[in-house]
Amino acid sequence: MLHEKQIAMIKILKVIPRLSILILLLCSCSTQKKQATDIPFNRTGEVRQTASDRSTMTVVSNYRAETVAKAARYAEMNALENILFKGIPNSVQEQPMVADENEALNKHRTVLTRLIDKGEYEKFVIESYVDYSEKQNQYYFVRQSITFDVNSLRNHLEKEGVIKKFGL
Amino acid sequence: MTKYRYCLNFLCVLIFTSSIYAQDTDQPTAQPNIMVIPFAKEGQSLRHAYEQSDLVRVAVVKVKEAFDKRGVNTIDFRARMKQMGNTEILQEDQTSDLKDVVIAMSGADIYVEVEASKNNTETGNSVTIIMSVYDAFSGESLANKVANSPKVYTENYEKLAEKAVEREVENLLNTIQEKFTDMIDNGRTIVLNIGIDEDSELSMDYEDEDSFELLSDLIENWVVENAYKSQYRLQGTTQNRMIFDIVKVPLKDENGNNFRVSRFAAQFRKFMRDMDIKAEQIIQGNNLVFTLSKN
């Protein structure tokens, strides 16, 4: 004759497999929210000029990120880096403002980090708005329109010694 | 050990302070003088080209404005012409196979030539501005831009000229700056024009008694040794003339002072004197003209 405790154990052991299957079914039916991976900032060439006048330059810059605000910020940084280090074809700034990017980053890392990453560039942004945005899978694509005061930006870089004043 | 450490520290302080002192004595680099002028056809006066066209006047002023914004003072060609007049330099003392006429833009190291034209079409009017930048003495082209205004149904061509210049003038200045950077790295250009006095028996084929080398070869060897990084270009040699249209000289001499073209000329004169040859010089900006004769 089995002990009462032993009978209870047998009952529990019989239930466990059925319970496991139930739990498994419950888990597989529930929908899991997919997390969008953080996109780090990496410069692209998707910047073009839309307008310019004596002292300013308006560009549109495309970028993608997890939120509209982040994509807009990255688009601004992208536009700025293109003006500074690459130049923008068919624009008033076809040559980069900073002739040698590597040398500038080596010699003036603090100034450039403050300007680009820490947002000091906003002092030279006259206008910036989201021209167009749409959700693409987990990310937001943004086309940002930014008007830069290129004159003041150049003066600032000259004062900080990042670029030379015009001349020999 | 402590004495050694004190000596080392003293040496470090000495080197540091002497390097600071050396930096403080460096002269600021002499900047080139820039003049903006209207395009003028052969035989046409600059003043006439400027006064006859509103478009050209607007374009010239807009280009000057762009230089002003970058902190560069430009020479006003009309004011300078009032002071000095148009000058032609004839190399009168030299035998010349061709008639040589040199037009010197007084005081300017670099000039920007601006040409403007209207374009009338059924889809709108526009203005084309051609901006060309030259070294005044070597004739080297430093930058060139063609700027087109947008097409608009308007007769306000002056406004279109403004828009055209605005589109490209920054790129023009940036290209000039690239050439300036090249000058800092590779030196600036001077032109060396060496001719023989027409009354002299000397010629470029004259053979040196000591080295048995031709005068033209000796001169070229000297230029190789004295040009900055040995960079030069010999445009041509005849019996009576040698023209080096590009000879690079540094911006600064070994003492950190602005390099003087007159010093280069003095060194050449001394070289000639060592060969018992007299060298009369004319220096105009970066253009050196020597007339050689036997002593």
Short mmCIF file of C-alpha atoms in Angstrom, two decimals, chain B:
data_model
loop_
_atom_site.label_atom_id
_atom_site.label_comp_id
_atom_site.label_asym_id
_atom_site.label_seq_id
_atom_site.Cartn_x
_atom_site.Cartn_y
_atom_site.Cartn_z
CA MET B 1 71.15 61.94 -9.15
CA THR B 2 69.39 65.06 -7.80
CA LYS B 3 71.98 67.28 -9.54
CA TYR B 4 71.34 65.45 -12.82
CA ARG B 5 67.57 65.92 -12.44
CA TYR B 6 68.01 69.68 -11.80
CA CYS B 7 70.20 69.98 -14.91
CA LEU B 8 67.63 68.14 -17.00
CA ASN B 9 64.80 70.35 -15.73
CA PHE B 10 66.85 73.48 -16.43
CA LEU B 11 67.55 72.29 -19.99
CA CYS B 12 63.86 71.58 -20.56
CA VAL B 13 62.89 75.07 -19.36
CA LEU B 14 65.59 76.59 -21.57
CA ILE B 15 64.40 74.75 -24.69
CA PHE B 16 60.75 75.59 -23.96
CA THR B 17 61.35 79.31 -23.46
CA SER B 18 63.62 79.57 -26.50
CA SER B 19 60.95 77.92 -28.68
CA ILE B 20 58.34 80.42 -27.43
CA TYR B 21 60.74 83.25 -28.20
CA ALA B 22 61.31 81.87 -31.71
CA GLN B 23 57.54 81.79 -32.36
CA ASP B 24 57.14 85.39 -31.17
CA THR B 25 59.75 86.65 -33.67
CA ASP B 26 57.99 85.03 -36.70
CA GLN B 27 56.64 87.72 -38.99
CA PRO B 28 53.01 87.53 -40.10
CA THR B 29 52.98 86.32 -43.70
CA ALA B 30 52.65 89.08 -46.26
CA GLN B 31 49.26 88.69 -47.94
CA PRO B 32 48.87 89.01 -51.72
CA ASN B 33 47.21 92.15 -53.06
CA ILE B 34 44.02 91.34 -54.96
CA MET B 35 42.37 93.47 -57.61
CA VAL B 36 39.00 92.84 -59.25
CA ILE B 37 38.75 94.11 -62.82
CA PRO B 38 36.23 93.90 -65.65
CA PHE B 39 37.02 91.78 -68.65
CA ALA B 40 38.36 93.97 -71.44
CA LYS B 41 38.96 92.93 -75.04
CA GLU B 42 42.32 93.55 -76.64
CA GLY B 43 42.78 97.26 -77.18
CA GLN B 44 39.84 98.15 -74.95
CA SER B 45 40.50 100.21 -71.84
CA LEU B 46 39.54 98.75 -68.46
CA ARG B 47 37.81 101.98 -67.51
CA HIS B 48 35.65 101.85 -70.63
CA ALA B 49 34.78 98.17 -70.04
CA TYR B 50 33.74 99.04 -66.47
CA GLU B 51 31.72 102.16 -67.29
CA GLN B 52 29.84 100.90 -70.31
CA SER B 53 28.10 97.94 -68.61
CA ASP B 54 25.82 98.07 -65.53
CA LEU B 55 26.00 94.28 -65.31
CA VAL B 56 29.78 94.28 -65.12
CA ARG B 57 29.77 96.98 -62.46
CA VAL B 58 27.34 95.01 -60.30
CA ALA B 59 29.32 91.80 -60.80
CA VAL B 60 32.65 93.47 -59.93
CA VAL B 61 31.19 95.02 -56.78
CA LYS B 62 29.60 91.70 -55.70
CA VAL B 63 32.92 89.88 -56.14
CA LYS B 64 34.71 92.59 -54.14
CA GLU B 65 32.03 92.27 -51.48
CA ALA B 66 32.73 88.54 -51.21
CA PHE B 67 36.42 89.26 -50.56
CA ASP B 68 35.46 91.92 -48.00
CA LYS B 69 33.32 89.38 -46.14
CA ARG B 70 36.36 87.11 -45.85
CA GLY B 71 38.39 89.96 -44.38
CA VAL B 72 40.45 90.63 -47.53
CA ASN B 73 41.01 94.18 -48.74
CA THR B 74 41.00 94.57 -52.49
CA ILE B 75 42.66 97.19 -54.65
CA ASP B 76 40.29 99.45 -56.53
CA PHE B 77 41.64 99.42 -60.05
CA ARG B 78 40.23 102.84 -60.95
CA ALA B 79 41.88 104.50 -57.96
CA ARG B 80 45.15 102.75 -58.75
CA MET B 81 44.96 103.75 -62.38
CA LYS B 82 44.52 107.36 -61.30
CA GLN B 83 47.69 107.07 -59.27
CA MET B 84 49.92 105.29 -61.67
CA GLY B 85 48.31 105.02 -65.08
CA ASN B 86 48.58 102.07 -67.38
CA THR B 87 52.23 101.01 -67.59
CA GLU B 88 53.95 99.03 -70.29
CA ILE B 89 57.39 97.62 -69.68
CA LEU B 90 59.54 97.17 -72.71
CA GLN B 91 62.69 95.21 -72.27
CA GLU B 92 64.60 97.81 -74.22
CA ASP B 93 68.08 96.75 -73.26
CA GLN B 94 67.77 93.21 -74.44
CA THR B 95 68.01 91.59 -77.82
CA SER B 96 64.62 90.11 -78.50
CA ASP B 97 63.61 87.82 -81.27
CA LEU B 98 59.93 88.77 -80.70
CA LYS B 99 58.26 91.97 -79.74
CA ASP B 100 57.67 91.56 -75.95
CA VAL B 101 54.99 93.68 -74.34
CA VAL B 102 54.35 93.22 -70.66
CA ILE B 103 51.25 94.82 -69.13
CA ALA B 104 51.66 95.25 -65.43
CA MET B 105 48.80 95.71 -63.06
CA SER B 106 50.50 97.87 -60.57
CA GLY B 107 50.50 96.63 -57.00
CA ALA B 108 48.28 93.61 -57.51
CA ASP B 109 49.70 90.14 -57.08
CA ILE B 110 46.44 88.51 -58.09
CA TYR B 111 43.66 89.83 -60.28
CA VAL B 112 40.10 88.62 -60.75
CA GLU B 113 38.65 89.23 -64.20
CA VAL B 114 34.85 89.46 -64.33
CA GLU B 115 32.81 89.12 -67.49
CA ALA B 116 29.02 89.42 -67.66
CA SER B 117 26.50 88.63 -70.37
CA LYS B 118 22.71 88.57 -70.69
CA ASN B 119 20.76 85.59 -71.96
CA ASN B 120 17.26 86.19 -73.30
CA THR B 121 15.15 83.14 -74.02
CA GLU B 122 11.47 82.35 -74.34
CA THR B 123 11.58 80.51 -71.01
CA GLY B 124 13.06 83.45 -69.12
CA ASN B 125 16.06 85.72 -68.88
CA SER B 126 19.29 84.99 -67.10
CA VAL B 127 22.78 86.36 -66.66
CA THR B 128 26.08 84.52 -67.00
CA ILE B 129 29.09 85.71 -65.05
CA ILE B 130 32.56 84.38 -65.81
CA MET B 131 35.11 84.88 -63.03
CA SER B 132 38.76 84.11 -63.72
CA VAL B 133 41.57 84.53 -61.22
CA TYR B 134 45.20 84.90 -62.31
CA ASP B 135 48.61 85.45 -60.78
CA ALA B 136 49.46 88.92 -62.09
CA PHE B 137 53.08 88.11 -62.94
CA SER B 138 53.27 84.47 -63.89
CA GLY B 139 49.85 84.41 -65.58
CA GLU B 140 49.08 81.22 -63.66
CA SER B 141 45.38 80.53 -63.52
CA LEU B 142 44.31 80.17 -59.90
CA ALA B 143 40.56 79.69 -60.19
CA ASN B 144 37.77 79.86 -62.75
CA LYS B 145 34.01 79.80 -62.28
CA VAL B 146 31.05 80.26 -64.61
CA ALA B 147 27.98 81.36 -62.70
CA ASN B 148 24.48 81.32 -64.16
CA SER B 149 21.59 83.09 -62.55
CA PRO B 150 18.17 81.42 -62.39
CA LYS B 151 15.92 82.02 -65.41
CA VAL B 152 13.28 84.59 -64.59
CA TYR B 153 10.86 86.66 -66.63
CA THR B 154 12.43 89.98 -65.70
CA GLU B 155 14.38 92.84 -67.22
CA ASN B 156 16.21 93.46 -63.94
CA TYR B 157 19.48 92.01 -65.19
CA GLU B 158 21.44 93.63 -62.38
CA LYS B 159 19.52 91.56 -59.84
CA LEU B 160 20.15 88.46 -61.92
CA ALA B 161 23.86 89.33 -62.01
CA GLU B 162 23.82 89.56 -58.20
CA LYS B 163 22.18 86.15 -57.95
CA ALA B 164 24.65 84.63 -60.39
CA VAL B 165 27.67 85.89 -58.47
CA GLU B 166 26.19 84.73 -55.14
CA ARG B 167 25.85 81.21 -56.51
CA GLU B 168 29.52 80.69 -57.27
CA VAL B 169 31.67 83.32 -55.60
CA GLU B 170 32.13 81.30 -52.38
CA ASN B 171 33.32 78.34 -54.41
CA LEU B 172 35.68 80.69 -56.27
CA LEU B 173 37.16 81.92 -53.00
CA ASN B 174 37.46 78.37 -51.70
CA THR B 175 39.36 77.34 -54.85
CA ILE B 176 41.68 80.34 -54.44
CA GLN B 177 42.27 79.28 -50.83
CA GLU B 178 43.24 75.80 -52.03
CA LYS B 179 45.87 77.42 -54.24
CA PHE B 180 47.06 79.51 -51.29
CA THR B 181 47.41 76.34 -49.24
CA ASP B 182 49.46 74.88 -52.09
CA MET B 183 51.66 78.01 -51.99
CA ILE B 184 52.26 77.50 -48.28
CA ASP B 185 53.33 73.90 -48.94
CA ASN B 186 55.15 74.32 -52.25
CA GLY B 187 56.17 77.97 -52.36
CA ARG B 188 54.97 80.88 -54.48
CA THR B 189 55.76 81.49 -58.12
CA ILE B 190 58.13 84.06 -59.49
CA VAL B 191 58.98 84.60 -63.12
CA LEU B 192 62.61 84.80 -64.17
CA ASN B 193 63.34 86.42 -67.50
CA ILE B 194 67.03 86.50 -68.46
CA GLY B 195 68.19 88.23 -71.59
CA ILE B 196 71.42 89.38 -73.18
CA ASP B 197 72.24 93.05 -73.69
CA GLU B 198 72.05 93.72 -77.44
CA ASP B 199 75.44 95.42 -77.38
CA SER B 200 77.13 92.51 -75.67
CA GLU B 201 79.07 89.68 -77.31
CA LEU B 202 77.67 87.32 -74.74
CA SER B 203 75.13 84.66 -75.67
CA MET B 204 73.38 81.77 -73.96
CA ASP B 205 75.72 79.47 -75.85
CA TYR B 206 78.74 81.09 -74.22
CA GLU B 207 81.02 78.36 -72.84
CA ASP B 208 82.44 78.87 -69.40
CA GLU B 209 86.23 78.65 -69.39
CA ASP B 210 86.41 76.65 -66.15
CA SER B 211 83.55 74.22 -66.36
CA PHE B 212 83.13 74.11 -70.19
CA GLU B 213 79.40 74.28 -69.62
CA LEU B 214 77.10 76.55 -71.62
CA LEU B 215 75.83 79.68 -69.87
CA SER B 216 72.25 78.46 -70.27
CA ASP B 217 73.11 75.18 -68.52
CA LEU B 218 74.89 76.97 -65.70
CA ILE B 219 71.91 79.24 -65.18
CA GLU B 220 69.52 76.30 -65.18
CA ASN B 221 71.71 74.45 -62.67
CA TRP B 222 71.64 77.50 -60.43
CA VAL B 223 67.85 77.66 -60.62
CA VAL B 224 67.64 73.94 -59.72
CA GLU B 225 69.70 74.59 -56.60
CA ASN B 226 67.92 77.75 -55.54
CA ALA B 227 64.28 77.15 -56.41
CA TYR B 228 62.16 75.99 -53.49
CA LYS B 229 62.16 72.17 -53.53
CA SER B 230 63.87 72.56 -56.94
CA GLN B 231 60.53 73.36 -58.51
CA TYR B 232 60.75 75.37 -61.70
CA ARG B 233 59.72 75.34 -65.35
CA LEU B 234 61.91 76.53 -68.21
CA GLN B 235 59.51 77.95 -70.80
CA GLY B 236 62.19 78.32 -73.45
CA THR B 237 65.79 79.13 -74.36
CA THR B 238 67.14 81.02 -77.35
CA GLN B 239 70.57 82.41 -78.07
CA ASN B 240 69.63 85.63 -76.32
CA ARG B 241 67.02 84.74 -73.79
CA MET B 242 65.94 82.27 -71.15
CA ILE B 243 62.47 82.41 -69.66
CA PHE B 244 61.58 80.53 -66.50
CA ASP B 245 57.84 81.09 -66.28
CA ILE B 246 57.63 79.23 -62.99
CA VAL B 247 60.29 79.35 -60.27
CA LYS B 248 59.08 78.46 -56.79
CA VAL B 249 60.36 80.41 -53.82
CA PRO B 250 59.40 79.84 -50.18
CA LEU B 251 57.00 82.12 -48.34
CA LYS B 252 59.43 82.46 -45.45
CA ASP B 253 63.20 82.47 -45.33
CA GLU B 254 65.25 80.45 -42.86
CA ASN B 255 64.79 83.15 -40.19
CA GLY B 256 61.01 83.09 -40.41
CA ASN B 257 60.87 86.41 -42.25
CA ASN B 258 58.83 86.95 -45.40
CA PHE B 259 60.93 85.82 -48.32
CA ARG B 260 62.01 88.78 -50.41
CA VAL B 261 62.23 88.44 -54.17
CA SER B 262 64.98 91.07 -54.11
CA ARG B 263 67.09 88.66 -52.10
CA PHE B 264 66.65 85.98 -54.76
CA ALA B 265 67.69 88.58 -57.33
CA ALA B 266 70.76 89.50 -55.29
CA GLN B 267 71.82 85.86 -55.09
CA PHE B 268 71.51 85.52 -58.87
CA ARG B 269 73.52 88.70 -59.43
CA LYS B 270 76.26 87.37 -57.17
CA PHE B 271 76.29 84.09 -59.10
CA MET B 272 76.69 86.01 -62.35
CA ARG B 273 79.43 88.19 -60.85
CA ASP B 274 81.38 85.07 -59.90
CA MET B 275 81.44 84.27 -63.62
CA ASP B 276 82.52 87.80 -64.45
CA ILE B 277 79.12 88.61 -65.95
CA LYS B 278 77.19 91.77 -65.14
CA ALA B 279 73.46 91.36 -64.45
CA GLU B 280 71.20 94.41 -64.48
CA GLN B 281 67.87 93.75 -62.84
CA ILE B 282 64.30 95.02 -62.99
CA ILE B 283 61.98 93.73 -60.29
CA GLN B 284 58.27 94.20 -60.58
CA GLY B 285 56.34 92.26 -57.99
CA ASN B 286 57.17 88.62 -58.64
CA ASN B 287 58.62 89.29 -62.07
CA LEU B 288 62.44 89.41 -62.32
CA VAL B 289 64.05 90.62 -65.49
CA PHE B 290 67.82 90.39 -65.89
CA THR B 291 69.94 91.83 -68.64
CA LEU B 292 73.36 90.20 -68.89
CA SER B 293 76.54 91.60 -70.33
CA LYS B 294 80.22 90.77 -70.07
CA ASN B 295 82.11 92.72 -67.40
#
